[in-house]
Short mmCIF file of C-alpha atoms and ligand atoms in Angstrom, two decimals:
data_model
loop_
_atom_site.label_atom_id
_atom_site.label_comp_id
_atom_site.label_asym_id
_atom_site.label_seq_id
_atom_site.Cartn_x
_atom_site.Cartn_y
_atom_site.Cartn_z
CA MET A 21 5.08 9.37 -43.45
CA SER A 22 5.72 12.26 -45.38
CA GLN A 23 6.22 15.71 -43.23
CA ALA A 24 3.17 17.10 -44.69
CA SER A 25 0.90 14.03 -43.62
CA SER A 26 2.71 14.39 -39.80
CA TRP A 27 1.53 18.12 -39.69
CA GLU A 28 -2.02 16.86 -41.00
CA GLN A 29 -1.72 14.47 -37.94
CA ILE A 30 -0.78 17.22 -35.12
CA LEU A 31 -3.69 19.30 -36.63
CA ASP A 32 -6.21 16.54 -36.39
CA TYR A 33 -8.06 16.49 -33.19
CA SER A 34 -8.20 12.62 -32.66
CA ASN A 35 -4.23 13.40 -32.04
CA ARG A 36 -4.55 15.94 -29.53
CA ALA A 37 -3.91 13.90 -26.30
CA ASN A 38 -0.19 12.59 -28.00
CA PRO A 39 1.24 14.38 -30.83
CA TYR A 40 4.69 13.87 -30.14
CA PRO A 41 5.50 10.68 -32.27
CA PHE A 42 4.57 13.45 -35.44
CA TYR A 43 6.91 16.04 -33.90
CA ASP A 44 9.62 13.18 -34.23
CA ASP A 45 8.60 12.56 -37.77
CA LEU A 46 8.53 16.42 -38.20
CA ARG A 47 12.37 16.89 -37.33
CA LYS A 48 13.37 13.97 -39.72
CA THR A 49 13.44 17.14 -42.34
CA PRO A 50 14.68 20.19 -40.01
CA VAL A 51 13.11 22.87 -42.67
CA THR A 52 9.93 21.00 -44.34
CA ARG A 53 7.88 22.82 -47.44
CA LEU A 54 4.25 22.26 -47.03
CA PRO A 55 1.89 21.87 -50.41
CA ASP A 56 0.61 25.47 -49.64
CA GLY A 57 4.45 27.01 -50.16
CA SER A 58 4.76 27.65 -46.49
CA TYR A 59 7.54 26.12 -44.45
CA LEU A 60 7.73 24.30 -41.03
CA VAL A 61 10.95 24.65 -38.93
CA SER A 62 10.87 21.76 -36.18
CA THR A 63 14.27 21.15 -34.74
CA TYR A 64 15.80 23.37 -31.77
CA ALA A 65 18.81 24.98 -33.41
CA GLU A 66 17.19 26.33 -36.45
CA ILE A 67 13.97 27.33 -34.50
CA ALA A 68 16.13 29.08 -31.95
CA ALA A 69 18.47 30.69 -34.85
CA LEU A 70 15.22 32.21 -37.09
CA LEU A 71 13.79 33.64 -33.42
CA HIS A 72 16.60 35.78 -33.37
CA ASP A 73 16.85 36.28 -37.22
CA PRO A 74 16.13 39.78 -38.24
CA ARG A 75 14.99 38.52 -41.78
CA VAL A 76 12.19 36.94 -40.18
CA SER A 77 9.10 39.42 -39.79
CA SER A 78 6.35 39.06 -37.21
CA ASP A 79 4.08 41.64 -39.07
CA ILE A 80 0.93 40.03 -40.03
CA ASN A 81 -0.06 42.05 -42.61
CA ARG A 82 3.25 40.43 -44.83
CA ASN A 83 2.27 37.16 -44.17
CA PRO A 84 0.60 35.08 -47.39
CA ALA A 85 -0.73 32.41 -45.35
CA ALA A 86 -2.64 34.62 -42.46
CA ALA A 87 -3.92 36.74 -46.15
CA ALA A 88 -5.24 33.42 -47.30
CA ALA A 89 -6.67 32.38 -44.10
CA GLY A 90 -8.60 35.72 -43.92
CA ALA A 91 -6.63 36.99 -41.37
CA ALA A 92 -4.43 39.76 -42.71
CA ALA A 93 -7.15 41.32 -44.45
CA VAL A 94 -8.98 42.31 -41.76
CA GLY A 95 -5.77 42.82 -39.55
CA GLU A 96 -6.64 39.70 -37.43
CA ASN A 97 -4.56 37.69 -35.87
CA ASP A 98 -6.74 36.05 -33.15
CA ASP A 99 -5.41 32.49 -32.94
CA ASP A 100 -1.98 33.72 -31.56
CA GLY A 101 -4.01 34.93 -28.27
CA SER A 102 -3.58 38.42 -29.35
CA GLY A 103 -6.65 40.20 -29.29
CA ASP A 104 -5.85 41.69 -32.84
CA GLY A 105 -9.42 40.92 -33.97
CA PRO A 106 -11.08 42.25 -36.91
CA GLY A 107 -10.63 46.03 -37.55
CA MET A 108 -8.18 46.07 -34.41
CA THR A 109 -4.72 47.80 -34.08
CA PRO A 110 -1.89 45.29 -34.44
CA THR A 111 -0.21 45.17 -30.91
CA PHE A 112 3.63 44.52 -30.66
CA LEU A 113 3.22 41.00 -30.99
CA SER A 114 2.94 41.29 -34.45
CA MET A 115 5.11 44.11 -35.31
CA ASP A 116 8.61 44.32 -36.27
CA PRO A 117 11.33 46.59 -34.95
CA PRO A 118 11.43 49.69 -34.27
CA ASP A 119 7.71 49.72 -33.63
CA HIS A 120 7.74 46.58 -31.70
CA ASP A 121 10.69 47.41 -29.44
CA LYS A 122 9.21 51.18 -28.76
CA PHE A 123 5.42 49.74 -27.85
CA ARG A 124 7.44 46.72 -25.60
CA ARG A 125 9.07 48.99 -23.58
CA ILE A 126 6.14 51.53 -23.07
CA ALA A 127 4.19 48.74 -21.74
CA MET A 128 7.08 46.63 -19.81
CA ARG A 129 7.89 50.46 -18.26
CA HIS A 130 4.86 49.48 -16.07
CA PHE A 131 5.36 45.61 -15.43
CA GLY A 132 8.74 45.09 -14.89
CA PRO A 133 12.52 45.72 -15.11
CA PRO A 134 14.16 48.62 -15.31
CA THR A 135 11.53 50.84 -14.23
CA THR A 136 8.93 48.72 -12.30
CA PRO A 137 11.23 45.48 -11.13
CA GLY A 138 9.27 44.77 -8.07
CA ARG A 139 5.59 44.39 -9.89
CA VAL A 140 5.45 40.61 -10.07
CA ALA A 141 7.55 39.65 -7.04
CA ALA A 142 5.26 41.76 -4.92
CA MET A 143 2.09 39.61 -6.39
CA GLU A 144 3.47 36.48 -4.49
CA PRO A 145 1.60 36.58 -1.39
CA ARG A 146 -1.55 37.58 -3.27
CA MET A 147 -1.03 34.69 -5.41
CA THR A 148 -0.63 32.29 -2.65
CA ASP A 149 -3.72 33.43 -1.04
CA ILE A 150 -5.64 33.16 -4.35
CA VAL A 151 -4.19 29.49 -4.57
CA THR A 152 -5.33 28.73 -0.66
CA GLU A 153 -8.60 29.93 -1.15
CA LEU A 154 -9.18 27.81 -4.20
CA ILE A 155 -7.74 24.73 -2.38
CA ASP A 156 -9.76 25.34 0.73
CA ASN A 157 -13.22 25.13 -1.33
CA MET A 158 -12.01 21.29 -2.58
CA SER A 159 -12.41 20.32 1.11
CA GLY A 160 -15.08 18.08 1.42
CA ARG A 161 -15.52 16.95 -2.42
CA THR A 162 -13.73 13.82 -3.67
CA ARG A 163 -13.77 14.65 -7.11
CA ILE A 164 -12.50 18.01 -8.53
CA ASP A 165 -11.73 19.57 -11.73
CA VAL A 166 -8.40 20.94 -12.05
CA VAL A 167 -9.12 23.24 -14.87
CA ASP A 168 -12.08 24.57 -13.21
CA ASP A 169 -11.06 24.62 -9.68
CA LEU A 170 -7.69 26.11 -10.02
CA ALA A 171 -6.02 26.25 -13.21
CA TYR A 172 -8.12 28.90 -14.68
CA PRO A 173 -9.11 30.97 -11.85
CA LEU A 174 -5.76 31.38 -10.90
CA PRO A 175 -4.38 33.34 -13.77
CA VAL A 176 -7.45 34.95 -14.67
CA THR A 177 -7.87 36.58 -10.75
CA VAL A 178 -3.90 37.40 -11.17
CA ILE A 179 -4.26 39.24 -14.94
CA CYS A 180 -7.26 40.98 -13.91
CA GLU A 181 -5.89 42.41 -10.45
CA LEU A 182 -2.89 43.27 -11.97
CA LEU A 183 -4.48 45.28 -15.17
CA GLY A 184 -7.27 46.65 -13.14
CA VAL A 185 -10.48 44.65 -14.74
CA PRO A 186 -13.11 44.60 -12.03
CA PRO A 187 -13.58 40.92 -10.33
CA GLY A 188 -17.07 40.72 -11.71
CA ASP A 189 -15.85 41.50 -15.67
CA GLU A 190 -14.71 38.20 -16.38
CA GLN A 191 -18.16 36.30 -16.55
CA ARG A 192 -18.59 38.67 -19.48
CA PHE A 193 -15.24 38.52 -21.33
CA ARG A 194 -15.08 34.29 -20.76
CA VAL A 195 -17.47 33.76 -23.63
CA TRP A 196 -15.96 36.67 -26.00
CA VAL A 197 -12.58 34.87 -25.45
CA ASP A 198 -13.71 31.58 -26.09
CA VAL A 199 -15.29 32.75 -29.54
CA ALA A 200 -12.44 34.80 -30.75
CA LEU A 201 -9.83 31.70 -29.96
CA GLN A 202 -11.76 29.16 -31.51
CA SER A 203 -10.00 28.38 -34.55
CA THR A 204 -12.43 25.63 -35.92
CA ASP A 205 -15.81 24.74 -35.03
CA PRO A 206 -17.04 21.88 -37.09
CA GLY A 207 -20.94 23.06 -36.76
CA LEU A 208 -20.38 26.24 -38.02
CA ASP A 209 -19.60 26.96 -41.89
CA PRO A 210 -16.82 29.40 -42.18
CA GLU A 211 -18.59 32.75 -43.20
CA THR A 212 -20.90 32.20 -39.89
CA GLN A 213 -17.60 31.40 -37.63
CA GLN A 214 -16.20 34.41 -39.22
CA LYS A 215 -18.78 36.40 -38.29
CA LYS A 216 -19.14 35.30 -34.72
CA ARG A 217 -15.65 36.13 -34.33
CA ALA A 218 -15.91 39.44 -35.28
CA GLU A 219 -18.81 40.25 -32.82
CA ALA A 220 -17.14 38.52 -30.42
CA GLY A 221 -13.95 40.87 -31.19
CA LYS A 222 -15.88 43.94 -31.42
CA GLU A 223 -17.59 43.21 -27.95
CA LEU A 224 -14.05 42.55 -26.26
CA ARG A 225 -12.71 45.79 -27.91
CA ALA A 226 -15.87 48.06 -26.57
CA PHE A 227 -15.33 46.32 -23.32
CA MET A 228 -11.50 47.10 -23.03
CA GLU A 229 -12.34 50.87 -24.56
CA GLU A 230 -14.77 51.42 -21.56
CA LEU A 231 -11.97 50.20 -18.95
CA VAL A 232 -9.62 52.31 -20.21
CA GLU A 233 -11.61 55.28 -20.43
CA ALA A 234 -12.55 54.50 -16.38
CA HIS A 235 -9.22 54.09 -15.60
CA ARG A 236 -8.10 57.33 -17.10
CA GLN A 237 -10.96 59.17 -15.02
CA ALA A 238 -10.20 57.36 -11.78
CA PRO A 239 -6.53 55.84 -11.71
CA GLY A 240 -5.72 53.06 -9.78
CA ASN A 241 -2.42 51.29 -8.51
CA ASP A 242 -2.98 48.89 -11.74
CA LEU A 243 -1.28 48.72 -15.31
CA LEU A 244 -3.95 50.08 -17.51
CA SER A 245 -3.97 53.26 -15.17
CA ALA A 246 -0.66 53.44 -15.71
CA MET A 247 -0.63 53.02 -19.62
CA ALA A 248 -3.48 55.28 -19.58
CA THR A 249 -2.03 58.20 -17.60
CA ASP A 250 1.64 58.06 -17.86
CA ASP A 251 3.80 59.81 -20.19
CA GLY A 252 7.02 58.25 -20.24
CA PRO A 253 10.58 59.01 -21.97
CA GLU A 254 8.84 57.61 -25.07
CA GLY A 255 5.43 59.18 -24.82
CA ARG A 256 2.28 57.33 -24.45
CA MET A 257 0.58 54.68 -26.84
CA PRO A 258 -2.24 55.77 -28.86
CA ASP A 259 -5.61 54.90 -27.73
CA GLU A 260 -5.98 52.37 -30.57
CA GLN A 261 -3.06 50.81 -29.10
CA LEU A 262 -3.57 50.78 -25.71
CA VAL A 263 -7.00 49.14 -26.21
CA SER A 264 -5.24 46.28 -28.08
CA THR A 265 -2.31 46.08 -25.81
CA GLY A 266 -4.75 45.48 -22.80
CA LEU A 267 -7.09 42.79 -24.78
CA LEU A 268 -3.60 41.22 -25.43
CA LEU A 269 -2.41 41.02 -21.67
CA LEU A 270 -5.44 40.18 -20.78
CA ILE A 271 -6.00 37.08 -22.75
CA ALA A 272 -2.28 36.06 -23.12
CA GLY A 273 -1.97 36.37 -19.51
CA HIS A 274 -4.30 33.76 -18.84
CA GLU A 275 -5.19 31.32 -22.04
CA THR A 276 -1.74 30.03 -21.84
CA THR A 277 -1.09 29.83 -18.04
CA VAL A 278 -4.05 27.78 -17.54
CA ASN A 279 -2.34 24.95 -19.83
CA LEU A 280 0.85 25.26 -18.09
CA ILE A 281 -0.84 24.62 -14.54
CA SER A 282 -3.40 21.71 -15.82
CA ASN A 283 -0.56 20.10 -18.19
CA GLY A 284 1.88 20.38 -14.96
CA VAL A 285 -0.89 18.48 -12.82
CA LEU A 286 -1.34 15.98 -15.24
CA THR A 287 2.38 15.38 -15.67
CA LEU A 288 3.08 15.16 -12.01
CA LEU A 289 0.04 12.56 -11.60
CA ARG A 290 1.58 10.17 -14.29
CA HIS A 291 5.30 10.65 -12.50
CA PRO A 292 4.00 9.74 -9.15
CA ALA A 293 7.60 10.02 -7.75
CA GLU A 294 8.27 13.56 -8.92
CA LEU A 295 5.26 14.86 -7.17
CA GLN A 296 6.23 13.03 -3.97
CA ARG A 297 9.60 14.67 -4.41
CA LEU A 298 7.86 18.16 -4.92
CA ARG A 299 6.17 17.35 -1.65
CA ASN A 300 9.19 16.97 0.47
CA ASP A 301 11.00 19.73 -1.70
CA PRO A 302 9.08 22.52 -2.87
CA ASP A 303 12.14 24.29 -4.17
CA LEU A 304 12.06 21.58 -7.04
CA ALA A 305 9.06 23.92 -8.46
CA ILE A 306 11.48 26.25 -10.15
CA PRO A 307 13.32 23.42 -12.39
CA MET A 308 10.39 21.75 -12.43
CA VAL A 309 7.94 24.57 -14.16
CA GLU A 310 11.06 24.84 -16.69
CA GLU A 311 11.12 21.22 -17.62
CA LEU A 312 7.07 21.36 -18.17
CA LEU A 313 7.57 24.10 -20.53
CA ARG A 314 9.90 21.98 -22.59
CA PHE A 315 8.01 18.75 -22.13
CA GLU A 316 4.28 19.67 -22.34
CA PRO A 317 4.47 23.48 -23.51
CA PRO A 318 1.09 25.71 -23.49
CA VAL A 319 2.20 27.20 -27.11
CA HIS A 320 3.05 24.57 -29.58
CA PHE A 321 4.26 26.77 -32.37
CA VAL A 322 4.45 30.19 -33.51
CA PRO A 323 2.50 30.81 -37.04
CA PHE A 324 2.73 33.52 -39.76
CA ARG A 325 6.26 34.45 -39.54
CA THR A 326 7.56 35.97 -42.85
CA ALA A 327 10.91 35.80 -44.76
CA LEU A 328 11.97 39.15 -45.70
CA ASP A 329 14.88 37.97 -47.83
CA ASP A 330 16.29 34.53 -49.08
CA ILE A 331 17.33 32.50 -45.98
CA ASP A 332 19.62 29.44 -46.00
CA ILE A 333 19.05 27.21 -43.15
CA ALA A 334 19.49 23.31 -42.91
CA GLY A 335 20.51 22.70 -46.26
CA THR A 336 17.15 24.36 -47.70
CA THR A 337 16.62 28.07 -48.97
CA ILE A 338 13.31 29.63 -47.67
CA PRO A 339 12.51 31.97 -50.44
CA ALA A 340 11.83 35.65 -49.58
CA GLY A 341 7.96 36.18 -48.89
CA ALA A 342 7.23 32.86 -47.83
CA SER A 343 5.30 31.94 -44.42
CA LEU A 344 7.10 30.23 -41.37
CA THR A 345 5.57 28.02 -38.85
CA LEU A 346 8.18 27.70 -36.01
CA VAL A 347 7.10 24.49 -34.22
CA LEU A 348 8.61 25.15 -30.77
CA ALA A 349 6.72 21.71 -29.38
CA ALA A 350 9.04 19.63 -31.84
CA GLY A 351 12.02 21.68 -30.98
CA ASN A 352 11.70 21.14 -27.39
CA ARG A 353 12.12 17.56 -27.58
CA ASP A 354 14.77 17.81 -30.20
CA PRO A 355 17.60 14.77 -29.11
CA ALA A 356 20.17 17.14 -30.55
CA HIS A 357 19.55 19.48 -28.02
CA VAL A 358 18.64 17.88 -25.09
CA ALA A 359 19.60 14.13 -24.21
CA ASP A 360 16.33 11.29 -23.67
CA PRO A 361 14.02 14.11 -24.64
CA ASP A 362 10.87 12.16 -24.06
CA HIS A 363 11.65 11.59 -20.42
CA PHE A 364 10.22 14.17 -17.88
CA ILE A 365 13.53 15.09 -15.71
CA PRO A 366 12.72 18.14 -13.64
CA ASP A 367 16.45 18.61 -12.56
CA ARG A 368 18.03 17.98 -16.09
CA PRO A 369 21.27 19.81 -16.12
CA ASN A 370 19.99 21.56 -19.50
CA ASN A 371 16.71 22.85 -19.24
CA GLN A 372 16.98 25.54 -21.88
CA HIS A 373 13.61 25.23 -23.68
CA LEU A 374 11.18 27.10 -26.46
CA GLY A 375 8.16 27.27 -24.28
CA PHE A 376 8.17 31.32 -24.00
CA GLY A 377 9.50 31.70 -27.79
CA GLY A 378 12.96 33.79 -28.13
CA GLY A 379 14.63 36.53 -29.34
CA ILE A 380 13.02 40.00 -29.25
CA HIS A 381 9.31 38.46 -28.77
CA LEU A 382 10.39 36.37 -25.77
CA CYS A 383 7.43 35.74 -23.49
CA PHE A 384 6.76 39.59 -21.80
CA GLY A 385 4.69 37.53 -19.30
CA ALA A 386 7.21 35.01 -18.41
CA PRO A 387 7.86 35.76 -14.80
CA LEU A 388 4.34 36.15 -13.80
CA ALA A 389 3.42 32.84 -15.26
CA ARG A 390 6.26 30.99 -13.67
CA LEU A 391 5.15 32.25 -10.57
CA GLU A 392 1.88 31.16 -10.75
CA ALA A 393 2.58 27.84 -12.03
CA GLN A 394 5.35 27.04 -9.31
CA ILE A 395 2.65 28.41 -6.35
CA ALA A 396 -0.36 26.18 -7.99
CA LEU A 397 1.79 23.13 -8.22
CA THR A 398 3.56 23.19 -5.04
CA GLU A 399 0.35 23.81 -3.14
CA PHE A 400 -1.11 21.08 -5.18
CA ALA A 401 1.55 18.45 -3.97
CA THR A 402 1.60 19.70 -0.78
CA ARG A 403 -2.16 20.01 0.29
CA LEU A 404 -4.27 17.63 -1.79
CA GLU A 405 -4.59 14.04 -0.58
CA ASN A 406 -3.84 11.15 -2.57
CA PRO A 407 -4.80 12.69 -5.94
CA ARG A 408 -5.79 10.08 -8.92
CA LEU A 409 -6.49 10.74 -12.41
CA ALA A 410 -10.16 10.23 -13.03
CA ALA A 411 -9.39 10.04 -17.16
CA ASP A 412 -6.14 9.62 -18.54
CA PRO A 413 -6.00 11.05 -21.14
CA PRO A 414 -8.21 13.89 -20.19
CA PRO A 415 -10.47 15.75 -22.80
CA TYR A 416 -8.34 18.27 -24.92
CA ARG A 417 -9.16 21.66 -25.95
CA PRO A 418 -9.85 22.16 -29.62
CA SER A 419 -6.56 23.92 -30.65
CA PRO A 420 -3.17 22.39 -31.81
CA PHE A 421 -1.61 25.42 -30.81
CA LEU A 422 -2.58 26.70 -27.46
CA ARG A 423 -2.74 23.13 -26.45
CA GLY A 424 -4.11 21.88 -23.08
CA PRO A 425 -6.76 19.81 -21.43
CA SER A 426 -10.62 20.96 -21.18
CA HIS A 427 -11.34 19.63 -18.38
CA LEU A 428 -8.76 17.44 -15.74
CA PRO A 429 -11.32 15.43 -13.38
CA ILE A 430 -8.96 14.13 -10.30
CA ASP A 431 -10.10 12.21 -7.39
CA ILE A 432 -8.81 12.82 -3.84
CA ASP A 433 -9.07 11.30 -0.31
CA GLY A 434 -9.11 15.21 1.43
CA VAL A 435 -7.33 18.34 1.65
CA ALA A 436 -4.69 18.93 3.89
CA SER A 437 -4.75 22.39 5.91
CA ARG A 438 -1.95 24.97 4.63
CA GLN A 439 1.33 24.77 6.86
C1 LIG B 8 2.90 29.83 -19.43
C2 LIG B 8 2.33 30.51 -20.03
C3 LIG B 8 2.88 31.43 -21.14
C4 LIG B 8 3.35 30.88 -22.11
C5 LIG B 8 3.54 29.65 -22.64
C6 LIG B 8 3.44 31.94 -23.28
C7 LIG B 8 4.03 31.86 -24.55
C8 LIG B 8 4.50 32.92 -25.24
C9 LIG B 8 5.31 32.46 -26.45
C10 LIG B 8 5.98 31.44 -27.08
C11 LIG B 8 5.32 33.81 -27.17
C12 LIG B 8 6.20 34.49 -28.31
C13 LIG B 8 5.13 34.33 -29.33
C14 LIG B 8 5.79 34.68 -30.93
O1 LIG B 8 7.15 34.69 -31.18
O2 LIG B 8 5.30 35.55 -31.77
C15 LIG B 8 4.81 34.97 -26.07
C16 LIG B 8 4.61 36.10 -26.06
C17 LIG B 8 4.01 36.98 -25.46
N1 LIG B 8 3.42 36.82 -24.55
FE1 LIG B 8 3.28 35.19 -23.13
N2 LIG B 8 3.07 33.12 -22.64
C18 LIG B 8 2.55 32.44 -21.14
C19 LIG B 8 2.15 33.82 -20.44
C20 LIG B 8 1.85 35.13 -20.44
C21 LIG B 8 1.48 36.20 -19.72
C22 LIG B 8 1.17 35.81 -18.24
C23 LIG B 8 1.37 37.38 -20.25
C24 LIG B 8 1.09 38.42 -19.75
C25 LIG B 8 1.19 39.20 -18.76
C26 LIG B 8 2.03 37.16 -21.72
C27 LIG B 8 2.15 38.08 -22.53
C28 LIG B 8 3.31 37.79 -23.52
C29 LIG B 8 3.09 39.21 -24.78
C30 LIG B 8 2.56 40.71 -24.29
C31 LIG B 8 3.94 38.61 -25.62
C32 LIG B 8 4.37 39.37 -27.11
C33 LIG B 8 5.69 39.70 -27.09
C34 LIG B 8 6.33 40.31 -28.00
O3 LIG B 8 5.94 40.31 -29.31
O4 LIG B 8 7.41 41.01 -27.89
N3 LIG B 8 2.45 35.76 -21.86
N4 LIG B 8 4.31 34.10 -25.16
#
């Protein structure tokens, strides 16, 4: 099979449950030119090199593939969960240095080291309380849906509390986020689809503008209030930028973590011996979550990068101006990087992975996502009695890019109380 047709198979929904054989095929040519003139990069060393290469741009407005998809023309980059919807100011996710670095630092000032080192760690007891309550709510039931009952509500509650989004508002933005992230809905013609996404983007923006204003008037102990009121050494973000960044954190802050937790439960139920080990040794959750980010990553590829210069790599020259897609999920299973890549081995000696990307755009929320998944999986393992998959494979969400189950029904015999 040619690499171009392997890529078509990866995008095809009927392969969503197991795209990995097609990734194996892609890696036979580390750098592949597709018929539309864009390039796919699928091997670990080459992806890692390009993630760190200043000749590779994240600026969406430079990207020919984004323009062809009608994305850059409206400043739109919805599919990456950036919230950069129609007419929206791009966030630091879609910027290059020096602007990327400056806006990332301004946001990080209130989220992590060096200025606010304790923010994520301080949330651990609250995360445990949320998970405890979600699992308590399962008692008396024999069938649960891991997505609706655990994997979705945990990260959405955490990111809302962190940002200062009122609890009831989730009902409002969930629908808009679903529409804004929908990459393809076969029932709709492209124009209607574009229009629906534009409308959802507008609603999201109005929602975040209102929140930023409210937090500026009455600041709380949350990230939005801090970003809206604090003039750090590098100044404040312009309001437009603040609204886009708030949406980026809100959306990137939960969509991906949902998939990490549900992919994690699915993987553990397919590997009962590992589930049992986690029950006996909760410390195993730390390397286990890293192995999950390698083995079943929530983000399968980074699209819309642009070569700023001719780049010679793996015997190919990627010409200046070409669009690149870095296929993280293929790199994670590169046998030249890890031994026995198709096996889930939580305590493998090398658990370096591309699950959070790399280089200057390395995931901003990684410490938060890691902690949420570690707590959710440990509590799942220790409290649910005799969990079994009710469907294998489960149904998947449409996206080939943010990949995970839409529902994960499991049968249980009961719920143990928390030790
Ligand atoms: C398991 C969960 C998560 C995964 C797998 C994930 C994955 C990623 C990846 C692959 C990138 C790199 C994108 C690129 O290079 O263009 C990224 C960037 C980013 N992530 Fe995450 N993410 C997760 C959770 C989170 C959370 C919880 C937050 C917010 C609190 C977050 C916020 C961001 C932001 C703001 C960026 C852009 C960073 C930059 O451009 O400098 N992510 N994430």
